[in-house]
Short mmCIF file of C-alpha atoms in Angstrom, two decimals:
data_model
loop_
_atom_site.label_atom_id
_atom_site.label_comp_id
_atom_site.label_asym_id
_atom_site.label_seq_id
_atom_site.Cartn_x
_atom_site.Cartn_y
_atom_site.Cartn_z
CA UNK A 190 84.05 118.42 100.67
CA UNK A 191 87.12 119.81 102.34
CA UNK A 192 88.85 122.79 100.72
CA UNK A 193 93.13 122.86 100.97
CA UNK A 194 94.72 126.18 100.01
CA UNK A 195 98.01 125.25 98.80
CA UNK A 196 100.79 125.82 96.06
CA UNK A 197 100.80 122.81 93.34
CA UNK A 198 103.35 121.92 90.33
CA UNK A 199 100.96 121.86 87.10
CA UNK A 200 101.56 119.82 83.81
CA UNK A 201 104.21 122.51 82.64
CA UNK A 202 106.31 122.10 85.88
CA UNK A 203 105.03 125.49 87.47
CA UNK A 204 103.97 126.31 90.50
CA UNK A 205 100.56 127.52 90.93
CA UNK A 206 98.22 128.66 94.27
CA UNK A 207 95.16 126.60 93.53
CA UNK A 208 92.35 125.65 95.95
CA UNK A 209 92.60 121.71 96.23
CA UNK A 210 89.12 119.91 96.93
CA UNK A 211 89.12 116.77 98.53
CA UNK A 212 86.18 114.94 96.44
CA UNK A 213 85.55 111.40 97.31
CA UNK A 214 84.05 109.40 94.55
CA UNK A 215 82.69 105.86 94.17
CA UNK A 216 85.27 104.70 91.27
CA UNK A 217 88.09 106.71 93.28
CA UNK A 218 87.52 104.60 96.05
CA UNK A 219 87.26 101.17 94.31
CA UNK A 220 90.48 101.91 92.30
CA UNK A 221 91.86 103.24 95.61
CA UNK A 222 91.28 100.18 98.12
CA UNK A 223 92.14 97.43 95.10
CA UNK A 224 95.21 99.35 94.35
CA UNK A 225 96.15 99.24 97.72
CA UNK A 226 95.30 95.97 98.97
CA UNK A 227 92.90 96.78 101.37
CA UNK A 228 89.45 95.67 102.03
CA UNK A 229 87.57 98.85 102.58
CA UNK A 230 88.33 102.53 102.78
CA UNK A 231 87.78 102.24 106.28
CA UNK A 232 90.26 100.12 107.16
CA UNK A 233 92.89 101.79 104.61
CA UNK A 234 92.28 105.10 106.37
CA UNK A 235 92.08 104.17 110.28
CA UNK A 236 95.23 102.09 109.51
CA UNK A 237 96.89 104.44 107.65
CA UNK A 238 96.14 107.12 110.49
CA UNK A 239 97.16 104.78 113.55
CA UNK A 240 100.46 103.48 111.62
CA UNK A 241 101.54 107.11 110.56
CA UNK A 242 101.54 105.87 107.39
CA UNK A 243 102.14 109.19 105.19
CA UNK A 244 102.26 106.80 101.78
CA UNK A 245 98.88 106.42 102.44
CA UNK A 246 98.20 109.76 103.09
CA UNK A 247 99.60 110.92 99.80
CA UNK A 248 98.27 107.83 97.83
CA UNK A 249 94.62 108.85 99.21
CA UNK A 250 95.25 112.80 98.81
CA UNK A 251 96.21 112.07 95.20
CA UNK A 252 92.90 109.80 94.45
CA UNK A 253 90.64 112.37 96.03
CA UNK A 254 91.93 115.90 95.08
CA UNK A 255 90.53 117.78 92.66
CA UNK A 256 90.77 121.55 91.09
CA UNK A 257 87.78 123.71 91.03
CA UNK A 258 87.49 122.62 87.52
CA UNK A 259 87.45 119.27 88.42
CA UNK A 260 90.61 118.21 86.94
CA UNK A 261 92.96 116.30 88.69
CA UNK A 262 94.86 118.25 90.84
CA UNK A 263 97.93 115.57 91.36
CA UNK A 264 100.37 114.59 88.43
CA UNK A 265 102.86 112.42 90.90
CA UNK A 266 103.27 111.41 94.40
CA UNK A 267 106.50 113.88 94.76
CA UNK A 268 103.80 116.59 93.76
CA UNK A 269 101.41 115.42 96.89
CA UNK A 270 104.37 114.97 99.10
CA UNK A 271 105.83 118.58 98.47
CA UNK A 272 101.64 119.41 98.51
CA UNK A 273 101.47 118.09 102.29
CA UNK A 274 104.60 119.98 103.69
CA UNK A 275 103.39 122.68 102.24
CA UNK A 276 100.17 122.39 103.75
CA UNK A 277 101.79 121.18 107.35
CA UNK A 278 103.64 124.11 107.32
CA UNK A 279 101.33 127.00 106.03
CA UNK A 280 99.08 125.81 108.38
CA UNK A 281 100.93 124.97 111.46
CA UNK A 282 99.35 121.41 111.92
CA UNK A 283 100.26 118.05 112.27
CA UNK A 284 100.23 115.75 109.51
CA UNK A 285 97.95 113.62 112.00
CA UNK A 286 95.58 116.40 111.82
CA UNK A 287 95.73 116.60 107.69
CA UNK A 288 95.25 112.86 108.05
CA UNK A 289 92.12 113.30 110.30
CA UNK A 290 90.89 116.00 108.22
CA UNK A 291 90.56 113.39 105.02
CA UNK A 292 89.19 110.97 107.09
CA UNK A 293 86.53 113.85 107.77
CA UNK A 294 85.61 113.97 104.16
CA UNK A 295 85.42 110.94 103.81
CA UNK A 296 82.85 110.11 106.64
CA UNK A 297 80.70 113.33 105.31
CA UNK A 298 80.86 112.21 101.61
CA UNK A 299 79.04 108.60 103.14
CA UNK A 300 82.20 106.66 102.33
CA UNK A 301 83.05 104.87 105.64
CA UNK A 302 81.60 101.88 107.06
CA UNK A 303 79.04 103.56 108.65
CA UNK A 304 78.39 107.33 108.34
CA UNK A 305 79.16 108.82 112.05
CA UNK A 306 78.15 112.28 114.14
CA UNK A 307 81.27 114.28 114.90
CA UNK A 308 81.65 113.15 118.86
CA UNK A 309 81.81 109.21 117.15
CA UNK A 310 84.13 109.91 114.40
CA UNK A 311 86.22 111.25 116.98
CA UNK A 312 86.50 108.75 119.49
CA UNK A 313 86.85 106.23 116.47
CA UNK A 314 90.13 108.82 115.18
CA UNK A 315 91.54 108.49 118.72
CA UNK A 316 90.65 104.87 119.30
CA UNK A 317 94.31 102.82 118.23
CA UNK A 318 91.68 99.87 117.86
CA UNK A 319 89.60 100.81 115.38
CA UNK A 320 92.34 99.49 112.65
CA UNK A 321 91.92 96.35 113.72
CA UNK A 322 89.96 93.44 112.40
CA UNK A 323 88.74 91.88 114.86
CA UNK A 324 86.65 89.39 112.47
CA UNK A 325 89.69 88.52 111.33
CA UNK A 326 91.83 88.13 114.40
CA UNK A 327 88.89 85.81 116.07
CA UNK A 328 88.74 83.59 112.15
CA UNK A 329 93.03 83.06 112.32
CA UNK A 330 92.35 82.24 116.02
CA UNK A 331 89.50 79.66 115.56
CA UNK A 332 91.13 78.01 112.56
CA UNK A 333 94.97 77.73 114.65
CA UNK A 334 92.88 75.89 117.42
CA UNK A 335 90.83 74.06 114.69
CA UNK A 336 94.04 72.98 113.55
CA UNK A 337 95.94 71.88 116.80
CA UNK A 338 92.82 69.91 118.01
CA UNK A 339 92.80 68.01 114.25
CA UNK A 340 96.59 67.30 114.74
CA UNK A 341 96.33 66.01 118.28
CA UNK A 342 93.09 63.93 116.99
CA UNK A 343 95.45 62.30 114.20
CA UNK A 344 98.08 61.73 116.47
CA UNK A 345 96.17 59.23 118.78
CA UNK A 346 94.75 57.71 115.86
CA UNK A 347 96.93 54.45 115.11
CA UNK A 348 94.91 53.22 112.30
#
């Protein structure tokens, strides 16, 4: 569990210094990667890291944060994005690193494909590859040539 320090908007529209904890969750991630689309929190994240993608960033944020009550800590998006500058600032890091830090979490919590030692998670963080599917790339590819050696099959055949 990763602790943020930051200044939130509650319910009531005021702003409040609250310690934000980033608390991965088996429903929170089911609801997370069907709302988004994606087939595994894995592949949301290390996407969402390598494209920049600071949607994703908030959209994960907000899923995962919670109060030291244990109350959700988000009420909107525009309260996560003015969360992360705030946190980017006060803290003089990138929003890579904030991004990397979740992504943390999430590999302590046991949420990733594979739970991984520091030095791995690292070189996976770093690694521009590690988005990609490459099951997925080599099924397209083997179905395309599938396809082009059916059509030039039919195309001798004269019947």
């Amino acid at each position: 569990m990763v602790t943020l320090k930051s200044k939130v908007k509650n319910k009531e529209g005021n702003i409040e210094e609250v310690d934000i904890f980033l608390v991965p969750k088996t429903k929170k991630v089911i609801v997370l990667t069907e709302k988004l689309k994606a087939k595994s929190l894995n592949d949301l994240l290390f996407k969402g890291l390598n494209d920049g993608n600071l949607n994703v960033l908030a959209i994960v944020i907000q899923a995962f944060a919670e109060k030291e009550d244990g109350s959700q800590a988000f009420f909107s998006l525009e309260n996560v994005y003015e969360f992360i500058d705030d946190y980017v600032a006060s803290n003089n890091c990138s929003y890579q690193q904030l991004f990397e830090e979740v992504i943390k979490v999430t590999n302590e919590m046991g949420f990733l494909k594979a739970k991984m030692e520091e030095t791995k998670l690292n070189g996976e963080i770093k690694n521009p590859i590690s988005s990609i599917d490459l099951n997925e790339i080599i099924a397209n590819s083997a179905q395309k040539a599938v396809e082009t050696i059916a059509e030039e099959e039919f195309r001798g055949y004269k019947g």
